Amino acid sequence: MKQLILLSLICIFLYSKPLVSVSIAPQAFFVEKIANDTVNVNILLPQNVDEHTFEFKPNTLKQLEKSDIYFTVGLEFEKIFNDKFHRNFPKLRFVNSQENISLVAIKDTHSHKEDKDEKHTNLDIHTWLDPILVQTMAMNIFKALAQQYPEHKAFYETNLNTFLAELDSLNLQIASKLRTIKNRKFIVYHPSWGYFASRYNLEQIPVEIEGKEPKLKDLQELIQEAKEENVKVIFVQPGFPENAVKVLSKELDAHIVQINHLARAWESELLKSVDQLATNLQ
Ligand SMILES: [Zn+2]
């Protein structure tokens, strides 16, 4: 009996898959596209939590400790814990999944005045909503996985090439769905659609300013701008603070539509968002 238990423990040990960690759910989708079932993926950010204000729980650290690789996406919580991570988990490999992507400053003020104040320039890290930037992210993920698990390199390479081709056709599909939209500006609570918008010749007008609910003055400017543009829909993400959006929707007689920029089912959720944009911006 004892031997049997020992044997099953050895089997579990031999066949348990390696663990890799990612910050947000869409990265899990990308990792699985390449690694398929050769790894388990641990997502640090819980569902419906603001990715910019999330704070680590002891439980989050436990899972991270068991991982071989941690794929980052430039979020605030990664930076806060960076030094601590390196000190506490010397074996954990940190891989920037946005390597070779030039990030641009986030545009989240409604005033048209030039803002030359350096401290207000935050880089936009929401690269995962643009399929073409995701191609670069996928190549970075592939490189790290192939280095870590060289026995699977050929398999990963085949999967990478399939994924890159899928992203090409997804890009064409999105472009054609959005081509005929007349009103190319849209209001969205959280400014996560910047790269997506510039890829498809749209413009996002965020409600949130520097990660906070807008002040009354900002809200008034936003209402003014939205009225000029005849905006009739406001996009929000799951778990957003509702106050400002309620005021806006009443003032503009606009309806509220939910889109999720952090879904694990990345491709289907992105296409759903595209359909919502296409339907509501005619
Ligand atoms: Zn964000």
Coordinates of C-alpha atoms and ligand atoms in Angstrom, one line a residue:
M1 CA 0.0 0.0 0.0
K2 CA 2.8 2.4 1.0
Q3 CA 4.6 1.6 -2.2
L4 CA 1.5 2.3 -4.2
I5 CA 1.1 5.7 -2.6
L6 CA 4.7 6.5 -3.3
L7 CA 4.4 5.4 -6.9
S8 CA 1.4 7.6 -7.5
L9 CA 3.2 10.5 -5.9
I10 CA 6.1 10.0 -8.2
C11 CA 3.7 9.8 -11.2
I12 CA 2.0 13.1 -10.1
F13 CA 5.4 14.7 -9.8
L14 CA 6.6 13.4 -13.2
Y15 CA 3.4 14.3 -15.1
S16 CA 2.5 17.6 -13.4
K17 CA 2.8 20.4 -15.9
P18 CA 5.1 23.3 -15.4
L19 CA 3.4 26.6 -14.4
V20 CA 3.8 30.0 -16.0
S21 CA 2.2 33.2 -14.7
V22 CA 0.7 36.1 -16.5
S23 CA -0.7 39.4 -15.3
I24 CA -4.0 39.4 -17.2
A25 CA -6.4 36.9 -18.7
P26 CA -5.9 37.8 -22.4
Q27 CA -2.2 36.8 -21.9
A28 CA -3.3 33.3 -20.8
F29 CA -5.2 33.0 -24.1
F30 CA -1.9 33.9 -26.0
V31 CA 0.3 31.6 -23.9
E32 CA -2.2 28.7 -24.5
K33 CA -2.3 29.4 -28.3
I34 CA 1.5 28.6 -28.3
A35 CA 2.1 26.2 -25.5
N36 CA -1.3 24.4 -25.8
D37 CA -1.5 21.9 -23.0
T38 CA 2.2 21.7 -22.2
V39 CA 1.9 24.3 -19.3
N40 CA -0.6 25.4 -16.8
V41 CA -1.3 29.2 -16.8
N42 CA -1.8 31.2 -13.6
I43 CA -3.5 34.6 -14.0
L44 CA -2.6 37.1 -11.3
L45 CA -5.4 39.6 -11.9
P46 CA -8.8 38.3 -10.7
Q47 CA -11.9 38.8 -12.9
N48 CA -13.7 42.2 -12.8
V49 CA -10.8 43.9 -11.0
D50 CA -9.3 47.2 -12.1
E51 CA -5.9 46.2 -13.5
H52 CA -4.3 49.5 -12.5
T53 CA -5.2 49.5 -8.8
F54 CA -5.0 45.8 -8.1
E55 CA -3.0 44.9 -5.0
F56 CA -1.3 41.6 -4.4
K57 CA -2.7 39.1 -1.9
P58 CA -0.5 36.5 -0.2
N59 CA -2.2 33.9 -2.3
T60 CA -1.2 35.6 -5.5
L61 CA 2.5 35.4 -4.5
K62 CA 2.2 31.7 -3.6
Q63 CA 1.2 30.8 -7.2
L64 CA 3.8 33.1 -8.7
E65 CA 6.5 31.4 -6.7
K66 CA 5.7 28.0 -8.3
S67 CA 6.0 29.5 -11.8
D68 CA 9.0 29.1 -14.2
I69 CA 8.1 32.3 -16.1
Y70 CA 6.2 35.5 -15.4
F71 CA 4.9 37.4 -18.5
T72 CA 4.4 41.1 -17.6
V73 CA 2.4 43.8 -19.4
G74 CA 3.7 47.0 -17.8
L75 CA 1.0 47.3 -15.1
E76 CA 1.4 49.3 -11.9
F77 CA 1.3 46.3 -9.6
E78 CA 4.2 44.7 -11.5
K79 CA 6.3 47.8 -10.9
I80 CA 5.5 48.1 -7.3
F81 CA 6.6 44.5 -6.6
N82 CA 9.4 44.3 -9.1
D83 CA 12.4 44.5 -6.7
K84 CA 10.7 42.3 -4.1
F85 CA 9.9 39.7 -6.7
H86 CA 13.5 39.5 -7.9
R87 CA 14.8 39.2 -4.4
N88 CA 12.3 36.7 -3.2
F89 CA 12.0 34.5 -6.3
P90 CA 15.5 34.4 -7.9
K91 CA 14.5 31.4 -10.1
L92 CA 11.4 33.0 -11.6
R93 CA 12.1 34.4 -15.1
F94 CA 10.5 37.8 -15.9
V95 CA 9.6 38.3 -19.5
N96 CA 8.2 41.5 -20.8
S97 CA 5.5 40.5 -23.3
Q98 CA 5.6 44.0 -24.9
E99 CA 9.3 43.8 -25.9
N100 CA 9.8 45.6 -29.2
I101 CA 6.5 47.4 -29.0
S102 CA 6.9 51.2 -28.8
L103 CA 4.3 52.3 -26.3
V104 CA 2.6 55.7 -26.8
A105 CA 1.3 58.2 -24.2
I106 CA -2.3 57.6 -23.1
K107 CA -4.7 60.3 -24.2
D108 CA -7.2 60.7 -21.4
T109 CA -8.0 64.4 -21.0
H110 CA -10.9 66.1 -22.8
S111 CA -9.5 69.6 -22.9
H112 CA -7.8 70.5 -26.2
K113 CA -5.1 72.5 -24.5
E114 CA -1.6 71.2 -24.9
D115 CA -0.6 69.4 -21.8
K116 CA 3.2 69.9 -21.4
D117 CA 3.3 68.7 -17.8
E118 CA 5.6 65.6 -17.9
K119 CA 4.1 64.0 -14.8
H120 CA 0.7 63.6 -16.5
T121 CA 2.2 61.5 -19.3
N122 CA 1.3 57.9 -18.7
L123 CA 2.2 55.3 -21.2
D124 CA -0.6 53.3 -22.7
I125 CA 0.0 49.6 -21.9
H126 CA -3.2 48.2 -23.5
T127 CA -1.4 46.6 -26.4
W128 CA -3.4 43.4 -26.2
L129 CA -6.5 44.8 -28.0
D130 CA -4.7 45.3 -31.3
P131 CA -4.2 42.0 -33.2
I132 CA -1.1 43.3 -34.9
L133 CA 0.6 44.2 -31.7
V134 CA -0.5 40.9 -30.3
Q135 CA 1.6 39.3 -33.1
T136 CA 4.7 40.9 -31.5
M137 CA 3.5 39.8 -28.0
A138 CA 3.0 36.2 -29.3
M139 CA 6.6 36.2 -30.7
N140 CA 7.9 37.3 -27.3
I141 CA 5.9 34.6 -25.5
F142 CA 7.1 32.0 -28.0
K143 CA 10.8 33.0 -27.6
A144 CA 10.6 32.7 -23.8
L145 CA 8.7 29.4 -23.9
A146 CA 11.0 27.8 -26.4
Q147 CA 14.0 28.8 -24.3
Q148 CA 12.5 27.4 -21.1
Y149 CA 11.1 24.2 -22.6
P150 CA 13.4 23.4 -25.6
E151 CA 11.9 19.9 -25.9
H152 CA 8.7 21.5 -27.2
K153 CA 10.3 24.1 -29.5
A154 CA 9.1 22.7 -32.8
F155 CA 5.6 22.3 -31.5
Y156 CA 5.6 25.9 -30.2
E157 CA 6.9 27.1 -33.5
T158 CA 4.1 25.5 -35.5
N159 CA 1.5 26.8 -33.0
L160 CA 3.0 30.3 -33.2
N161 CA 2.8 30.3 -37.0
T162 CA -0.8 29.2 -36.9
F163 CA -1.6 31.9 -34.4
L164 CA 0.1 34.6 -36.4
A165 CA -1.9 33.7 -39.4
E166 CA -5.1 33.7 -37.4
L167 CA -4.3 37.2 -36.1
D168 CA -3.7 38.4 -39.7
S169 CA -7.2 37.2 -40.7
L170 CA -8.7 38.6 -37.5
N171 CA -7.2 42.0 -38.3
L172 CA -8.8 41.9 -41.8
Q173 CA -12.1 40.8 -40.4
I174 CA -12.2 43.6 -37.8
A175 CA -11.1 46.2 -40.4
S176 CA -13.9 45.2 -42.7
K177 CA -16.6 45.2 -40.0
L178 CA -15.6 48.7 -38.9
R179 CA -14.9 50.2 -42.4
T180 CA -18.4 51.7 -43.0
I181 CA -18.9 53.3 -39.6
K182 CA -19.7 57.0 -40.0
N183 CA -19.3 58.3 -36.5
R184 CA -15.7 57.3 -35.7
K185 CA -15.5 58.6 -32.1
F186 CA -16.7 56.6 -29.2
I187 CA -17.0 57.2 -25.5
V188 CA -15.5 54.5 -23.3
Y189 CA -15.2 54.5 -19.5
H190 CA -11.7 53.2 -19.2
P191 CA -9.2 54.3 -21.9
S192 CA -8.0 50.8 -22.9
W193 CA -8.9 51.0 -26.6
G194 CA -6.2 53.5 -27.8
Y195 CA -4.1 51.1 -29.9
F196 CA -7.2 49.3 -31.2
A197 CA -8.7 52.7 -32.2
S198 CA -5.7 54.0 -34.0
R199 CA -5.4 50.6 -35.8
Y200 CA -8.9 50.9 -37.2
N201 CA -9.1 54.6 -37.6
L202 CA -11.4 55.3 -34.7
E203 CA -11.0 57.6 -31.7
Q204 CA -11.8 56.8 -28.1
I205 CA -13.0 59.5 -25.7
P206 CA -12.4 58.2 -22.2
V207 CA -14.6 59.1 -19.2
E208 CA -12.0 58.2 -16.7
I209 CA -9.1 60.6 -16.2
E210 CA -5.7 59.4 -15.0
G211 CA -7.4 56.3 -13.5
K212 CA -10.0 58.3 -11.6
E213 CA -13.6 59.2 -12.0
P214 CA -13.9 62.6 -13.7
K215 CA -14.4 65.8 -11.8
L216 CA -17.5 67.9 -12.5
K217 CA -15.6 70.2 -14.8
D218 CA -14.2 67.3 -16.8
L219 CA -17.7 65.8 -17.0
Q220 CA -19.1 69.0 -18.3
E221 CA -16.4 69.2 -21.0
L222 CA -17.1 65.6 -21.9
I223 CA -20.9 66.2 -22.2
Q224 CA -20.2 69.2 -24.4
E225 CA -17.8 67.2 -26.7
A226 CA -20.2 64.3 -26.9
K227 CA -23.1 66.5 -27.8
E228 CA -21.1 68.1 -30.6
E229 CA -20.2 64.6 -31.9
N230 CA -23.8 63.3 -31.4
V231 CA -22.6 60.3 -29.3
K232 CA -25.5 58.0 -28.3
V233 CA -23.7 55.2 -26.7
I234 CA -21.2 54.8 -23.8
F235 CA -19.0 51.7 -23.5
V236 CA -18.1 50.4 -20.1
Q237 CA -16.1 47.4 -18.8
P238 CA -17.4 45.0 -16.2
G239 CA -17.0 46.3 -12.6
F240 CA -16.7 50.0 -13.4
P241 CA -17.8 52.8 -11.0
E242 CA -21.2 53.8 -12.2
N243 CA -21.8 57.4 -11.1
A244 CA -20.2 59.4 -13.9
V245 CA -21.6 57.1 -16.6
K246 CA -25.2 57.4 -15.2
V247 CA -24.9 61.2 -15.3
L248 CA -23.5 61.1 -18.9
S249 CA -26.1 58.6 -20.2
K250 CA -28.9 60.8 -18.8
E251 CA -27.5 64.0 -20.2
L252 CA -26.8 62.6 -23.6
D253 CA -29.8 60.3 -23.8
A254 CA -27.2 57.6 -24.6
H255 CA -27.4 53.9 -23.7
I256 CA -24.7 51.9 -21.9
V257 CA -23.1 48.9 -23.5
Q258 CA -20.7 46.6 -21.8
I259 CA -17.5 45.4 -23.4
N260 CA -14.7 43.5 -21.7
H261 CA -11.1 44.3 -22.4
L262 CA -9.8 41.7 -20.0
A263 CA -11.6 38.5 -21.1
R264 CA -9.9 35.2 -21.2
A265 CA -11.8 34.2 -24.3
W266 CA -9.9 37.0 -26.0
E267 CA -10.7 36.5 -29.6
S268 CA -14.5 35.9 -29.3
E269 CA -14.8 38.8 -26.8
L270 CA -12.9 41.1 -29.1
L271 CA -15.2 40.2 -32.0
K272 CA -18.2 40.8 -29.7
S273 CA -16.8 44.3 -28.9
V274 CA -16.3 45.0 -32.6
D275 CA -19.9 44.0 -33.3
Q276 CA -21.1 46.3 -30.6
L277 CA -19.0 49.2 -32.0
A278 CA -20.2 48.5 -35.6
T279 CA -23.9 48.3 -34.5
N280 CA -23.8 51.4 -32.2
L281 CA -21.7 53.8 -34.2
Q282 CA -23.7 53.9 -37.4
Ligands
ZN1 ZN -6.4 49.5 -18.3

